Amino acid sequence: MGRSATAARGPQLEGGTQPPAELHAADPVLSDRDQAMLEFERQWWKFAGSKEEAIRQKFEMSGTRYFQILNDLIDRPEALAADPLLVKRLRRMRSSRQKARAARNLGMRLD
């Protein structure tokens, strides 16, 4: 059938656990970074300067990369379980931006 279940999960430490840096989207728990991102989204307006600057300072990544990771994160059931109100709000905001973008591309107005 293919690779074994152990090989499909990636690198293992002694005792059969994965190293924390190797957490993947399919893992049942949120990583420290994922939890920090949700916390940041709850309170980002408290940071001085723009959100992009705060992202660079706190997470040491570009805004583009941050939002790619965040979009994957808010689709995970673990994130929804960790903070349902925040995740649902972020999903709604993403959906409305997608609808507005699609309407613009089709030359329609959403008023």
PDB file of C-alpha atoms in Angstrom:
ATOM      1  CA  MET A   1       0.000   0.000   0.000  1.00  0.00           C
ATOM      2  CA  GLY A   2       2.894   2.396   0.381  1.00  0.00           C
ATOM      3  CA  ARG A   3       4.752   3.956   3.253  1.00  0.00           C
ATOM      4  CA  SER A   4       4.250   2.731   6.766  1.00  0.00           C
ATOM      5  CA  ALA A   5       2.228   4.805   9.223  1.00  0.00           C
ATOM      6  CA  THR A   6       5.406   5.704  11.104  1.00  0.00           C
ATOM      7  CA  ALA A   7       7.157   6.947   7.960  1.00  0.00           C
ATOM      8  CA  ALA A   8       4.133   9.049   6.981  1.00  0.00           C
ATOM      9  CA  ARG A   9       4.196  10.925  10.307  1.00  0.00           C
ATOM     10  CA  GLY A  10       7.704  12.290   9.839  1.00  0.00           C
ATOM     11  CA  PRO A  11      10.708  12.334  12.168  1.00  0.00           C
ATOM     12  CA  GLN A  12      10.371  10.744  15.590  1.00  0.00           C
ATOM     13  CA  LEU A  13      12.164  11.297  18.895  1.00  0.00           C
ATOM     14  CA  GLU A  14      12.958   8.569  21.395  1.00  0.00           C
ATOM     15  CA  GLY A  15       9.694   7.248  22.740  1.00  0.00           C
ATOM     16  CA  GLY A  16       7.939   7.796  19.390  1.00  0.00           C
ATOM     17  CA  THR A  17       7.033  11.484  19.802  1.00  0.00           C
ATOM     18  CA  GLN A  18       7.523  14.188  17.201  1.00  0.00           C
ATOM     19  CA  PRO A  19       9.843  17.103  17.897  1.00  0.00           C
ATOM     20  CA  PRO A  20       7.836  20.296  18.634  1.00  0.00           C
ATOM     21  CA  ALA A  21       9.287  22.164  15.645  1.00  0.00           C
ATOM     22  CA  GLU A  22       7.924  19.490  13.316  1.00  0.00           C
ATOM     23  CA  LEU A  23       4.221  19.920  14.062  1.00  0.00           C
ATOM     24  CA  HIS A  24       2.052  19.763  10.968  1.00  0.00           C
ATOM     25  CA  ALA A  25      -1.461  20.948  10.169  1.00  0.00           C
ATOM     26  CA  ALA A  26      -2.822  17.429  10.814  1.00  0.00           C
ATOM     27  CA  ASP A  27      -1.533  17.367  14.407  1.00  0.00           C
ATOM     28  CA  PRO A  28      -4.279  17.309  17.036  1.00  0.00           C
ATOM     29  CA  VAL A  29      -2.763  20.067  19.209  1.00  0.00           C
ATOM     30  CA  LEU A  30      -1.871  23.657  18.455  1.00  0.00           C
ATOM     31  CA  SER A  31       1.808  24.534  18.492  1.00  0.00           C
ATOM     32  CA  ASP A  32       3.127  27.408  20.578  1.00  0.00           C
ATOM     33  CA  ARG A  33       3.353  29.487  17.388  1.00  0.00           C
ATOM     34  CA  ASP A  34      -0.264  28.711  16.480  1.00  0.00           C
ATOM     35  CA  GLN A  35      -1.431  29.686  19.958  1.00  0.00           C
ATOM     36  CA  ALA A  36       0.654  32.874  19.789  1.00  0.00           C
ATOM     37  CA  MET A  37      -0.919  33.737  16.422  1.00  0.00           C
ATOM     38  CA  LEU A  38      -4.429  33.365  17.818  1.00  0.00           C
ATOM     39  CA  GLU A  39      -3.467  35.498  20.821  1.00  0.00           C
ATOM     40  CA  PHE A  40      -1.973  38.110  18.480  1.00  0.00           C
ATOM     41  CA  GLU A  41      -5.162  38.220  16.397  1.00  0.00           C
ATOM     42  CA  ARG A  42      -7.158  38.804  19.590  1.00  0.00           C
ATOM     43  CA  GLN A  43      -5.012  41.794  20.574  1.00  0.00           C
ATOM     44  CA  TRP A  44      -3.001  43.064  17.576  1.00  0.00           C
ATOM     45  CA  TRP A  45      -4.365  46.636  17.829  1.00  0.00           C
ATOM     46  CA  LYS A  46      -2.538  47.028  21.135  1.00  0.00           C
ATOM     47  CA  PHE A  47       0.813  46.964  19.299  1.00  0.00           C
ATOM     48  CA  ALA A  48       2.318  50.296  18.267  1.00  0.00           C
ATOM     49  CA  GLY A  49       2.601  50.846  14.519  1.00  0.00           C
ATOM     50  CA  SER A  50       1.062  48.857  11.706  1.00  0.00           C
ATOM     51  CA  LYS A  51      -0.037  45.258  11.913  1.00  0.00           C
ATOM     52  CA  GLU A  52       2.613  44.286   9.349  1.00  0.00           C
ATOM     53  CA  GLU A  53       5.356  45.746  11.561  1.00  0.00           C
ATOM     54  CA  ALA A  54       3.990  43.971  14.621  1.00  0.00           C
ATOM     55  CA  ILE A  55       3.930  40.680  12.695  1.00  0.00           C
ATOM     56  CA  ARG A  56       7.565  41.110  11.654  1.00  0.00           C
ATOM     57  CA  GLN A  57       8.651  41.919  15.199  1.00  0.00           C
ATOM     58  CA  LYS A  58       6.679  39.218  16.983  1.00  0.00           C
ATOM     59  CA  PHE A  59       6.876  36.323  14.500  1.00  0.00           C
ATOM     60  CA  GLU A  60       9.950  37.223  12.395  1.00  0.00           C
ATOM     61  CA  MET A  61       8.137  36.551   9.119  1.00  0.00           C
ATOM     62  CA  SER A  62       6.575  38.585   6.358  1.00  0.00           C
ATOM     63  CA  GLY A  63       2.947  39.586   6.525  1.00  0.00           C
ATOM     64  CA  THR A  64       2.233  37.449   3.478  1.00  0.00           C
ATOM     65  CA  ARG A  65       3.633  34.314   5.101  1.00  0.00           C
ATOM     66  CA  TYR A  66       1.854  35.098   8.378  1.00  0.00           C
ATOM     67  CA  PHE A  67      -1.526  35.332   6.647  1.00  0.00           C
ATOM     68  CA  GLN A  68      -0.901  32.106   4.697  1.00  0.00           C
ATOM     69  CA  ILE A  69      -0.255  30.289   7.972  1.00  0.00           C
ATOM     70  CA  LEU A  70      -3.188  32.026   9.688  1.00  0.00           C
ATOM     71  CA  ASN A  71      -5.587  31.009   6.901  1.00  0.00           C
ATOM     72  CA  ASP A  72      -4.542  27.375   7.285  1.00  0.00           C
ATOM     73  CA  LEU A  73      -4.773  27.684  11.066  1.00  0.00           C
ATOM     74  CA  ILE A  74      -8.356  28.998  11.171  1.00  0.00           C
ATOM     75  CA  ASP A  75      -9.501  26.027   9.073  1.00  0.00           C
ATOM     76  CA  ARG A  76      -8.292  23.592  11.739  1.00  0.00           C
ATOM     77  CA  PRO A  77     -10.799  22.173  14.248  1.00  0.00           C
ATOM     78  CA  GLU A  78      -8.190  22.564  17.010  1.00  0.00           C
ATOM     79  CA  ALA A  79      -8.137  26.324  16.486  1.00  0.00           C
ATOM     80  CA  LEU A  80     -11.930  26.437  16.536  1.00  0.00           C
ATOM     81  CA  ALA A  81     -11.933  24.491  19.802  1.00  0.00           C
ATOM     82  CA  ALA A  82      -9.274  26.785  21.310  1.00  0.00           C
ATOM     83  CA  ASP A  83     -11.105  30.056  20.557  1.00  0.00           C
ATOM     84  CA  PRO A  84     -14.424  29.619  18.731  1.00  0.00           C
ATOM     85  CA  LEU A  85     -15.453  33.294  18.701  1.00  0.00           C
ATOM     86  CA  LEU A  86     -12.141  34.508  17.286  1.00  0.00           C
ATOM     87  CA  VAL A  87     -11.866  31.750  14.677  1.00  0.00           C
ATOM     88  CA  LYS A  88     -15.448  32.258  13.488  1.00  0.00           C
ATOM     89  CA  ARG A  89     -14.870  36.018  13.238  1.00  0.00           C
ATOM     90  CA  LEU A  90     -11.652  35.472  11.236  1.00  0.00           C
ATOM     91  CA  ARG A  91     -13.451  33.018   8.942  1.00  0.00           C
ATOM     92  CA  ARG A  92     -16.288  35.532   8.359  1.00  0.00           C
ATOM     93  CA  MET A  93     -13.800  38.290   7.577  1.00  0.00           C
ATOM     94  CA  ARG A  94     -11.937  36.036   5.140  1.00  0.00           C
ATOM     95  CA  SER A  95     -15.184  35.016   3.456  1.00  0.00           C
ATOM     96  CA  SER A  96     -16.335  38.607   3.007  1.00  0.00           C
ATOM     97  CA  ARG A  97     -12.948  39.582   1.532  1.00  0.00           C
ATOM     98  CA  GLN A  98     -13.134  36.621  -0.873  1.00  0.00           C
ATOM     99  CA  LYS A  99     -16.642  37.614  -1.979  1.00  0.00           C
ATOM    100  CA  ALA A 100     -15.610  41.237  -2.502  1.00  0.00           C
ATOM    101  CA  ARG A 101     -12.539  40.147  -4.476  1.00  0.00           C
ATOM    102  CA  ALA A 102     -14.615  37.820  -6.671  1.00  0.00           C
ATOM    103  CA  ALA A 103     -17.177  40.564  -7.292  1.00  0.00           C
ATOM    104  CA  ARG A 104     -14.444  43.027  -8.279  1.00  0.00           C
ATOM    105  CA  ASN A 105     -12.976  40.475 -10.676  1.00  0.00           C
ATOM    106  CA  LEU A 106     -16.383  40.017 -12.272  1.00  0.00           C
ATOM    107  CA  GLY A 107     -17.027  43.763 -12.417  1.00  0.00           C
ATOM    108  CA  MET A 108     -19.900  43.612  -9.941  1.00  0.00           C
ATOM    109  CA  ARG A 109     -20.686  45.856  -6.984  1.00  0.00           C
ATOM    110  CA  LEU A 110     -21.626  44.473  -3.569  1.00  0.00           C
ATOM    111  CA  ASP A 111     -23.650  47.255  -1.950  1.00  0.00           C
TER     112      ASP A 111
END
